[in-house]
PDB file of C-alpha atoms in Angstrom:
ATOM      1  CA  UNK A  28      -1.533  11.176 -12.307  1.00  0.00           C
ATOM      2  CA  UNK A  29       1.703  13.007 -12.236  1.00  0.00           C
ATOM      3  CA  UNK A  30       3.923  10.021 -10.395  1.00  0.00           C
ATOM      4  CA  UNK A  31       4.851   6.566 -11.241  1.00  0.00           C
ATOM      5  CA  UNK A  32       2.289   4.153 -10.368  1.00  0.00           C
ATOM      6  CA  UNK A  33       2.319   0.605  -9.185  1.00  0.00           C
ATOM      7  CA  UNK A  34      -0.171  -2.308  -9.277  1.00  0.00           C
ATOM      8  CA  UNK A  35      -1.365  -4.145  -7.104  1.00  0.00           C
ATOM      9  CA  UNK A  36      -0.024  -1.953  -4.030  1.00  0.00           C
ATOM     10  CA  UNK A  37       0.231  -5.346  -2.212  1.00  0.00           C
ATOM     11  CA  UNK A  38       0.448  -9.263  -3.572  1.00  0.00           C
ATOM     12  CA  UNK A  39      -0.071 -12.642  -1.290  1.00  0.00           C
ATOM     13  CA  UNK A  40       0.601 -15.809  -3.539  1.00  0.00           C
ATOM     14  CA  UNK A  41       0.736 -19.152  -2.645  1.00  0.00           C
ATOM     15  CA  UNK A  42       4.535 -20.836  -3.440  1.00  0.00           C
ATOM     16  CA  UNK A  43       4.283 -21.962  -7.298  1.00  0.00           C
ATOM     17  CA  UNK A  44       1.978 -19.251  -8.352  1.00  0.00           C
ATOM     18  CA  UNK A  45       2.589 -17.005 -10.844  1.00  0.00           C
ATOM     19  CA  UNK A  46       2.149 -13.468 -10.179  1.00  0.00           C
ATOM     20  CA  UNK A  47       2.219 -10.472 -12.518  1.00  0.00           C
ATOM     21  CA  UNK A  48       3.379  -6.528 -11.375  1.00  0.00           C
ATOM     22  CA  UNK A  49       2.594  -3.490 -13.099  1.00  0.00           C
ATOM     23  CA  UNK A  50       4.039  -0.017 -13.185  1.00  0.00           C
ATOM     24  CA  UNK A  51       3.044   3.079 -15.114  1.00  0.00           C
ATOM     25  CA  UNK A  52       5.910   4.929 -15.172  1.00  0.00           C
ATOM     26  CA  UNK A  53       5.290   8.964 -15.410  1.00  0.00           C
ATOM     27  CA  UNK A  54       4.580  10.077 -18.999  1.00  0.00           C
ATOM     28  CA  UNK A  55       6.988  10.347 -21.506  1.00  0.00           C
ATOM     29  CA  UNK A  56       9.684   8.871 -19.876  1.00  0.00           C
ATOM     30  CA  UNK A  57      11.787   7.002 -21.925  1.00  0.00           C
ATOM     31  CA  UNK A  58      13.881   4.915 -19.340  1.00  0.00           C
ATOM     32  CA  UNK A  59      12.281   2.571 -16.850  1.00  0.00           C
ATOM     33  CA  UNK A  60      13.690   0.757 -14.275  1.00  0.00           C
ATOM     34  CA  UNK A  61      12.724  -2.112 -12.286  1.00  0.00           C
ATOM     35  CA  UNK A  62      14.095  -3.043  -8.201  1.00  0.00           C
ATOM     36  CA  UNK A  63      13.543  -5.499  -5.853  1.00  0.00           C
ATOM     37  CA  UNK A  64      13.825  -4.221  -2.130  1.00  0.00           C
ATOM     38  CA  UNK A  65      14.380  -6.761   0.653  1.00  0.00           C
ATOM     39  CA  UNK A  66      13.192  -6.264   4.432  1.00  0.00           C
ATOM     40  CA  UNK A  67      15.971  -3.724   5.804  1.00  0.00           C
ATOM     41  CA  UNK A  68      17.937  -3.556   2.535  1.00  0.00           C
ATOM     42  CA  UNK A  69      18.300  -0.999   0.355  1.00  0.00           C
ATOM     43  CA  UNK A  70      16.754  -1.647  -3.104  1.00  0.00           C
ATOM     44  CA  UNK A  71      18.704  -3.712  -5.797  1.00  0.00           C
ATOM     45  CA  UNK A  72      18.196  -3.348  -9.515  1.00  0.00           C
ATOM     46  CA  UNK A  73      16.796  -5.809 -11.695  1.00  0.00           C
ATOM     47  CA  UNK A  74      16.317  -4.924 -15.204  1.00  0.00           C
ATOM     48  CA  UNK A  75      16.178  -1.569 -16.995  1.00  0.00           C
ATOM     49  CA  UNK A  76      13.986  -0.352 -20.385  1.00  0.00           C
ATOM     50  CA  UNK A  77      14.840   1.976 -22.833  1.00  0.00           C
ATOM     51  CA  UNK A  78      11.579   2.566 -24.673  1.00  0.00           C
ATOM     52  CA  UNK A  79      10.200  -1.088 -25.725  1.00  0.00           C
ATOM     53  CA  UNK A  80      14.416  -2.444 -25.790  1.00  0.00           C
ATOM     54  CA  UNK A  81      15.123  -3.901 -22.380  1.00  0.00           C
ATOM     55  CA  UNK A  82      18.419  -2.725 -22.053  1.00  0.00           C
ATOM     56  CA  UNK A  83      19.964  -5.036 -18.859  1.00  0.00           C
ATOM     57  CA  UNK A  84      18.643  -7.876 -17.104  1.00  0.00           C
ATOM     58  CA  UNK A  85      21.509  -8.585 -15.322  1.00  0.00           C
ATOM     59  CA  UNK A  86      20.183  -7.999 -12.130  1.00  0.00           C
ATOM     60  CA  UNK A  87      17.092 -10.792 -12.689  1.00  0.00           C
ATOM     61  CA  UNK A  88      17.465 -13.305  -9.915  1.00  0.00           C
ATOM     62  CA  UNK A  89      16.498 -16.230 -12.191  1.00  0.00           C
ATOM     63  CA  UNK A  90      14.831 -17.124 -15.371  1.00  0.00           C
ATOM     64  CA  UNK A  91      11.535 -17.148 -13.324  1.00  0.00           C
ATOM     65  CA  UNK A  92      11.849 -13.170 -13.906  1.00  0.00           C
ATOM     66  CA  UNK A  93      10.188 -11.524 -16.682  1.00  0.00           C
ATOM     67  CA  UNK A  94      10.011  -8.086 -17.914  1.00  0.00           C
ATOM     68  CA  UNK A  95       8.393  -6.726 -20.989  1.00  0.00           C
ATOM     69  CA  UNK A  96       7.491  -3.061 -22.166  1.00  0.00           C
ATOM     70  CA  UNK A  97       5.771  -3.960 -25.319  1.00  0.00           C
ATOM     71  CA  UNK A  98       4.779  -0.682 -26.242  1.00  0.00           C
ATOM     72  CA  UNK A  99       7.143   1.856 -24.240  1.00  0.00           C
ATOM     73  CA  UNK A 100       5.167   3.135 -21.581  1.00  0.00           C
ATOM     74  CA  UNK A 101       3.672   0.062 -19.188  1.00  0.00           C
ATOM     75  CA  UNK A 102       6.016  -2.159 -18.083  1.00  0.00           C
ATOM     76  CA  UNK A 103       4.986  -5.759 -16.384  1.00  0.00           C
ATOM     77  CA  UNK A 104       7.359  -7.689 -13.860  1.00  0.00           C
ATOM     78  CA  UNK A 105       6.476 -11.465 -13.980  1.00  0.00           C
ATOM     79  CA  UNK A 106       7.743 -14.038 -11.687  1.00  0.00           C
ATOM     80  CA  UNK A 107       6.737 -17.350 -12.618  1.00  0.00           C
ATOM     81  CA  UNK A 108       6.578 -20.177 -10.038  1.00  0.00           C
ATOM     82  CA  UNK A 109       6.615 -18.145  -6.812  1.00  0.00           C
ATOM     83  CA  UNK A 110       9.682 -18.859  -3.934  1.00  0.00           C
ATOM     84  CA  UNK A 111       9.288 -17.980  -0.789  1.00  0.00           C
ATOM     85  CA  UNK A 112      12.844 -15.928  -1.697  1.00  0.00           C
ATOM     86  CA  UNK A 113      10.688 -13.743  -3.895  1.00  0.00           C
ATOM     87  CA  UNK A 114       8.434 -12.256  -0.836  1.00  0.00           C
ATOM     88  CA  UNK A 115      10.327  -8.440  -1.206  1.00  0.00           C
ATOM     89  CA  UNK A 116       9.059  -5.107  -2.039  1.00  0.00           C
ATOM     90  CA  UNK A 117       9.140  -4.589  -5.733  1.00  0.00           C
ATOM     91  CA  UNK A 118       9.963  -0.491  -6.710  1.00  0.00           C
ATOM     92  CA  UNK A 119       9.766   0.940 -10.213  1.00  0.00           C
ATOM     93  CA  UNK A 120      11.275   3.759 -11.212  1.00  0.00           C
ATOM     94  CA  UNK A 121      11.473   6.194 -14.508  1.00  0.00           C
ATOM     95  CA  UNK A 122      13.447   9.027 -15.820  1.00  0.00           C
ATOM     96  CA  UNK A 123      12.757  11.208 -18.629  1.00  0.00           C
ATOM     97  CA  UNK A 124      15.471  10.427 -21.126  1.00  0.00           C
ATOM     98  CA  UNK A 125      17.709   7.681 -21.698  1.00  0.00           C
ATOM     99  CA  UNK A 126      20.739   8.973 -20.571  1.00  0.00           C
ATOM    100  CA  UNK A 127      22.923   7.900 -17.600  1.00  0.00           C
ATOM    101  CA  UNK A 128      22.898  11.841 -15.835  1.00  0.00           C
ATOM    102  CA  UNK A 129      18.541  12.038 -15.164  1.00  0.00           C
ATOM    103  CA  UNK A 130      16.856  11.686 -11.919  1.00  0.00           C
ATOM    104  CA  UNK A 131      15.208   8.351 -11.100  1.00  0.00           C
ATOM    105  CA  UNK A 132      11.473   8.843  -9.771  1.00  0.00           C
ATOM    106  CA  UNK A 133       9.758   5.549  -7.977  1.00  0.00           C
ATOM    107  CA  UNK A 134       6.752   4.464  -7.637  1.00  0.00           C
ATOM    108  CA  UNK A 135       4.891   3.190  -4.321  1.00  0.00           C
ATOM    109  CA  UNK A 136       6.142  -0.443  -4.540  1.00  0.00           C
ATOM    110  CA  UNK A 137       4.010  -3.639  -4.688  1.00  0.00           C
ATOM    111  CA  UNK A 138       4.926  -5.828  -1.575  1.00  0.00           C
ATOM    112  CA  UNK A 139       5.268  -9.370  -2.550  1.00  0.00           C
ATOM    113  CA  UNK A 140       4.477 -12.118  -0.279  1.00  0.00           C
ATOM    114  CA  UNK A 141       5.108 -15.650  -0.823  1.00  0.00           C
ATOM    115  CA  UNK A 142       3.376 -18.326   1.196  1.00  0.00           C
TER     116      UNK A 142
ATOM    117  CA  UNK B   6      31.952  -3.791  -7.957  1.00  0.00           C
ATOM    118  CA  UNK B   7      30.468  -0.882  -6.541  1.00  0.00           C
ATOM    119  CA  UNK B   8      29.507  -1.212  -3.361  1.00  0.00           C
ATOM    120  CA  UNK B   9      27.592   1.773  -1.257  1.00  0.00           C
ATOM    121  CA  UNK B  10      27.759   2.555   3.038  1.00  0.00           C
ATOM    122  CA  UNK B  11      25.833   4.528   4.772  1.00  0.00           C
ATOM    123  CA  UNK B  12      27.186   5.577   8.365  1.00  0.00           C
ATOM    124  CA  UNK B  13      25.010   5.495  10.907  1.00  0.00           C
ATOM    125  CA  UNK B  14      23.104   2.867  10.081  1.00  0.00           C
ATOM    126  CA  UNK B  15      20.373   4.304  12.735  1.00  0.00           C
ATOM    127  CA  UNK B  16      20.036   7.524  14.499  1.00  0.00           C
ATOM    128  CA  UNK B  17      17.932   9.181  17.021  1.00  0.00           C
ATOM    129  CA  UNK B  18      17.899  13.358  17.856  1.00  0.00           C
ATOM    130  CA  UNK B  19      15.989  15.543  19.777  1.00  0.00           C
ATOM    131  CA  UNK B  20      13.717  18.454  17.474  1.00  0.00           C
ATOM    132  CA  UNK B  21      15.297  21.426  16.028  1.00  0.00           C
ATOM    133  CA  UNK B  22      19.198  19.985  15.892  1.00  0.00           C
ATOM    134  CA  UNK B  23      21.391  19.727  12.723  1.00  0.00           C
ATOM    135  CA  UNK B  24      22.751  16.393  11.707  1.00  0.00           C
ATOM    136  CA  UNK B  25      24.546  14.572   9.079  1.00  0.00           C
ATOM    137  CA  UNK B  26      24.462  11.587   7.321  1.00  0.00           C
ATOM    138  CA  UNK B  27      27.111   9.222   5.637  1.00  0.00           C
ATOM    139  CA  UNK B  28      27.683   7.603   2.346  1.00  0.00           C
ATOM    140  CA  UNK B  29      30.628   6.296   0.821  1.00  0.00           C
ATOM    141  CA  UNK B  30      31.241   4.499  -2.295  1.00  0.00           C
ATOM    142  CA  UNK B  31      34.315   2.703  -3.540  1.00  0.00           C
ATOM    143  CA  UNK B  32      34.222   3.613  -7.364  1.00  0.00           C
ATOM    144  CA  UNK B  33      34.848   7.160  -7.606  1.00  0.00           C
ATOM    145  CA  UNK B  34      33.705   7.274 -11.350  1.00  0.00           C
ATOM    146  CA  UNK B  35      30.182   7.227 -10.861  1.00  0.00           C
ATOM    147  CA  UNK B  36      27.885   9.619 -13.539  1.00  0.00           C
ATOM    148  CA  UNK B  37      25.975  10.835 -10.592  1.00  0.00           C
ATOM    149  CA  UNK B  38      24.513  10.329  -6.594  1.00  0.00           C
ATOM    150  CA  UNK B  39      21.182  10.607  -5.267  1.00  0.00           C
ATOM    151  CA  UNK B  40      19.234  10.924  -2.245  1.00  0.00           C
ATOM    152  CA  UNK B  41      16.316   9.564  -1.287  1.00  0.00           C
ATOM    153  CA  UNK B  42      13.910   9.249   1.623  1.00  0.00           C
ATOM    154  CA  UNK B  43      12.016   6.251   2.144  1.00  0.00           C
ATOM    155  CA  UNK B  44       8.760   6.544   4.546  1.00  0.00           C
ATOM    156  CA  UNK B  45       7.511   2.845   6.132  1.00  0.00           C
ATOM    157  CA  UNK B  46       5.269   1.312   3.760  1.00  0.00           C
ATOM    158  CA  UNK B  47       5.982   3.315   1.058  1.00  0.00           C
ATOM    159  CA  UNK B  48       8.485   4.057  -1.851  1.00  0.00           C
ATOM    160  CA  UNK B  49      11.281   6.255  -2.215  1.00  0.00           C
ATOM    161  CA  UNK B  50      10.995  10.421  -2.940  1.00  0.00           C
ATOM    162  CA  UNK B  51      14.067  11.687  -4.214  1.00  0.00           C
ATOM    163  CA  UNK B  52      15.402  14.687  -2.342  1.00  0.00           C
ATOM    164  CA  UNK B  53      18.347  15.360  -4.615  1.00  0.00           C
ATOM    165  CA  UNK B  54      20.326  14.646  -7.303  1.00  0.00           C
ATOM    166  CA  UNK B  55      24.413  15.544  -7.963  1.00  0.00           C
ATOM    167  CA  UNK B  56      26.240  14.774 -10.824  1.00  0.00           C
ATOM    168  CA  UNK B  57      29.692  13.936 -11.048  1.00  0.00           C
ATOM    169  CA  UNK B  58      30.704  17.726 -12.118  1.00  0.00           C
ATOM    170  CA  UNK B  59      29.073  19.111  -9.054  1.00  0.00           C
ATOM    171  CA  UNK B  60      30.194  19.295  -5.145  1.00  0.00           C
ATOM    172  CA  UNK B  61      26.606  20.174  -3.635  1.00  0.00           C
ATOM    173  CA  UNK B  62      23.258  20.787  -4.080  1.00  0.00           C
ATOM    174  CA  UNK B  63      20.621  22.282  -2.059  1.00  0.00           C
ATOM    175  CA  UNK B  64      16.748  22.456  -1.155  1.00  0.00           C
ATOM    176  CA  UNK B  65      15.172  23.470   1.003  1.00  0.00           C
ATOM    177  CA  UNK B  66      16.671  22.513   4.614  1.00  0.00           C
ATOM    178  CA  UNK B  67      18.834  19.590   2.894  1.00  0.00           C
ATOM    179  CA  UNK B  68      22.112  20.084   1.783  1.00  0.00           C
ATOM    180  CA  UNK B  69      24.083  17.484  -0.306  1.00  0.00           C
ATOM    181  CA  UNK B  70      27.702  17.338  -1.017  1.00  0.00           C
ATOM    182  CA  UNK B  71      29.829  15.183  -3.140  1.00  0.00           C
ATOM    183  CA  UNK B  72      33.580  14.727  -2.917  1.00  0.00           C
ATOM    184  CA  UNK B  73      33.948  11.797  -5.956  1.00  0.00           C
ATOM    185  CA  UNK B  74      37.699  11.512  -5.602  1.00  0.00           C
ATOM    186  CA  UNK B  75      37.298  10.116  -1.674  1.00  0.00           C
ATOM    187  CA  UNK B  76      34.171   8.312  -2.506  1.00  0.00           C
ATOM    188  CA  UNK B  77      32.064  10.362   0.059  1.00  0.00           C
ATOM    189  CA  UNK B  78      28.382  12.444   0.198  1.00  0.00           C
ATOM    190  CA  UNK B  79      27.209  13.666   2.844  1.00  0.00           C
ATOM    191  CA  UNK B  80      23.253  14.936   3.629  1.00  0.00           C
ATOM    192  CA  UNK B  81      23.297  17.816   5.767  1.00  0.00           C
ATOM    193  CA  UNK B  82      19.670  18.420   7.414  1.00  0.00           C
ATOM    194  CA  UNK B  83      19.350  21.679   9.113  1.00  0.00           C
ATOM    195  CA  UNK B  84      16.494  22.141  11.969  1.00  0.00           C
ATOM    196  CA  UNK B  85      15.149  18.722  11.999  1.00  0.00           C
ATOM    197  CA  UNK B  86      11.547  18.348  12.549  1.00  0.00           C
ATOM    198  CA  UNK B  87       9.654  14.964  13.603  1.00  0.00           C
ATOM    199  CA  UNK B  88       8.230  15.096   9.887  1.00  0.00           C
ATOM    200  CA  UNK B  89      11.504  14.161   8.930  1.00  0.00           C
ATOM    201  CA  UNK B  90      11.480  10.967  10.423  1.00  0.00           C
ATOM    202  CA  UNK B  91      12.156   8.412   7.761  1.00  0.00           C
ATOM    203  CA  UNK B  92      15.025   5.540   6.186  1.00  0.00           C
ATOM    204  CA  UNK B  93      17.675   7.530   4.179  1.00  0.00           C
ATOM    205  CA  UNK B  94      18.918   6.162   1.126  1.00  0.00           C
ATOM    206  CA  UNK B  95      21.781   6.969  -0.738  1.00  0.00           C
ATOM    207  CA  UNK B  96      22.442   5.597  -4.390  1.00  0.00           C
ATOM    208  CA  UNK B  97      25.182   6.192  -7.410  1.00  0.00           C
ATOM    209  CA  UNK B  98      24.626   5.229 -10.917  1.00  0.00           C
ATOM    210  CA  UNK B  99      28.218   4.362 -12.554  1.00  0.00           C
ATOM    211  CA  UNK B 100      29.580   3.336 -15.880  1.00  0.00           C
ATOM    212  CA  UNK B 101      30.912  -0.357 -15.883  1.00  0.00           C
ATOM    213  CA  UNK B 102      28.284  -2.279 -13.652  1.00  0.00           C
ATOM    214  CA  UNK B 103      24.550  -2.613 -14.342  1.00  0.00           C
ATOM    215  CA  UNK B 104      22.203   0.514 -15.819  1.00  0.00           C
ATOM    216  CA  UNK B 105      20.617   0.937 -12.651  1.00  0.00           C
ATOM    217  CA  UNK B 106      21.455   2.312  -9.096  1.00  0.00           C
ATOM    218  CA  UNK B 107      23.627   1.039  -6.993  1.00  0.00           C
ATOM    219  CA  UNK B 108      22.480   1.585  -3.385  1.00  0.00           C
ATOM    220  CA  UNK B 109      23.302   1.864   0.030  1.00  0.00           C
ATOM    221  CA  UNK B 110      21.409  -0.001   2.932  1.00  0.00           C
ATOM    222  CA  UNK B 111      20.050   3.471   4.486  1.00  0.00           C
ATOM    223  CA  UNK B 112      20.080   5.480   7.511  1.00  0.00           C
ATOM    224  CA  UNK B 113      16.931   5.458   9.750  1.00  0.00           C
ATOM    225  CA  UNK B 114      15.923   8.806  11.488  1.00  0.00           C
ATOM    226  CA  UNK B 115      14.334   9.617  14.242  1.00  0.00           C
ATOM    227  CA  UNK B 116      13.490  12.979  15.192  1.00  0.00           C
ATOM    228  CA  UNK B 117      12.355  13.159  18.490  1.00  0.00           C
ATOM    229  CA  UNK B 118      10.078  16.037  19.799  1.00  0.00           C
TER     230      UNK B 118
END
């Protein structure tokens, strides 16, 4: 496919659960980007890859939040014991080279719901 | 910190008018601004994308300007069609804070027809 793409498309976990996102960012992009998108809020960033290196994480709510891109292409989003807090739309984005000047390109989201 | 606004925060025309659409950011050194649109259930498209040396791009029907000293963009959408019914999002991507975009809380249009 020529997007980014997101799986699953849509998540219900029970509170405690841990839950695993993926994204497939478009190919051969360097930089990915992870963002968590509250009801009526714009989207907030979380953590950003360059290649495998995971650049920032300053924007991970808590140590529940874990992001790996072992091999530079698919990235993972974990969130370990499940909060209701953590019910949000979760976007990924890429862009082509690692500089701070290239155009961001998201994915469809996976919608998180927390029970 | 950066923060981003987007002015009006909801908006409602009738078919075939021009309109406008706000966003202001406090930290004028930013590396670049972007729009997006945002359709319910789904994630963002990006419309267009200005760097810091530039004062507008366009595509299309849209047309984006950027005045970085006051902090300001504006998205200028000529002829508006119902198909362009959708949340606006503005972002910036700056030196000093966190690698990714900053964001505003969006616009949502309705085109009426």
């Amino acid at each position: 496919g020529a997007g980014v793409s997101q799986s699953p498309r849509y998540k219900v976990a029970k509170r405690g659960q841990d839950v695993a996102l993926r994204c497939d960012p478009i190919s051969g992009h360097v930089s990915l980007f992870w963002y968590q998108q509250a009801l009526g809020q714009g989207p907030e960033f979380l953590t950003y890859f360059q290649n495998e290196a995971q650049l920032d994480k300053s924007g991970l709510p808590s140590d529940r939040f874990f992001a790996e891109r072992p091999e530079g292409s698919v990235s993972t989003l974990k969130i370990q014991r499940t909060q209701q807090e953590d019910s949000a739309v979760y976007l990924c984005a890429s862009s082509l080279q690692g500089t701070s000047y290239n155009e961001q390109f998201f994915g469809p989201g996976t919608r998180l719901t927390v029970l | 910190k950066q923060e981003v606004t987007q002015i009006p925060a909801a908006l409602s025309v009738p078919e075939g008018e021009n309109l406008v659409l706000n966003c202001s950011f406090t930290d004028s050194a930013i590396y670049n601004l972007q729009w997006f649109r945002q359709d319910p259930g789904k994630g963002l498209t990006s419309l267009l994308l200005i760097q810091s040396s530039q004062r507008e791009q366009t595509s299309g029907r849209l047309n984006a300007s950027l005045d970085k000293s006051s902090g300001r963009s504006t998205l200028y959408i000529a002829a508006s069609q119902p198909g362009d019914s959708a949340t606006y999002l503005c972002a910036v991507r700056h030196p000093g804070g966190a690698d990714g975009l900053t964001f505003g809380k969006g616009t949502h249009l309705i085109i009426q027809p």
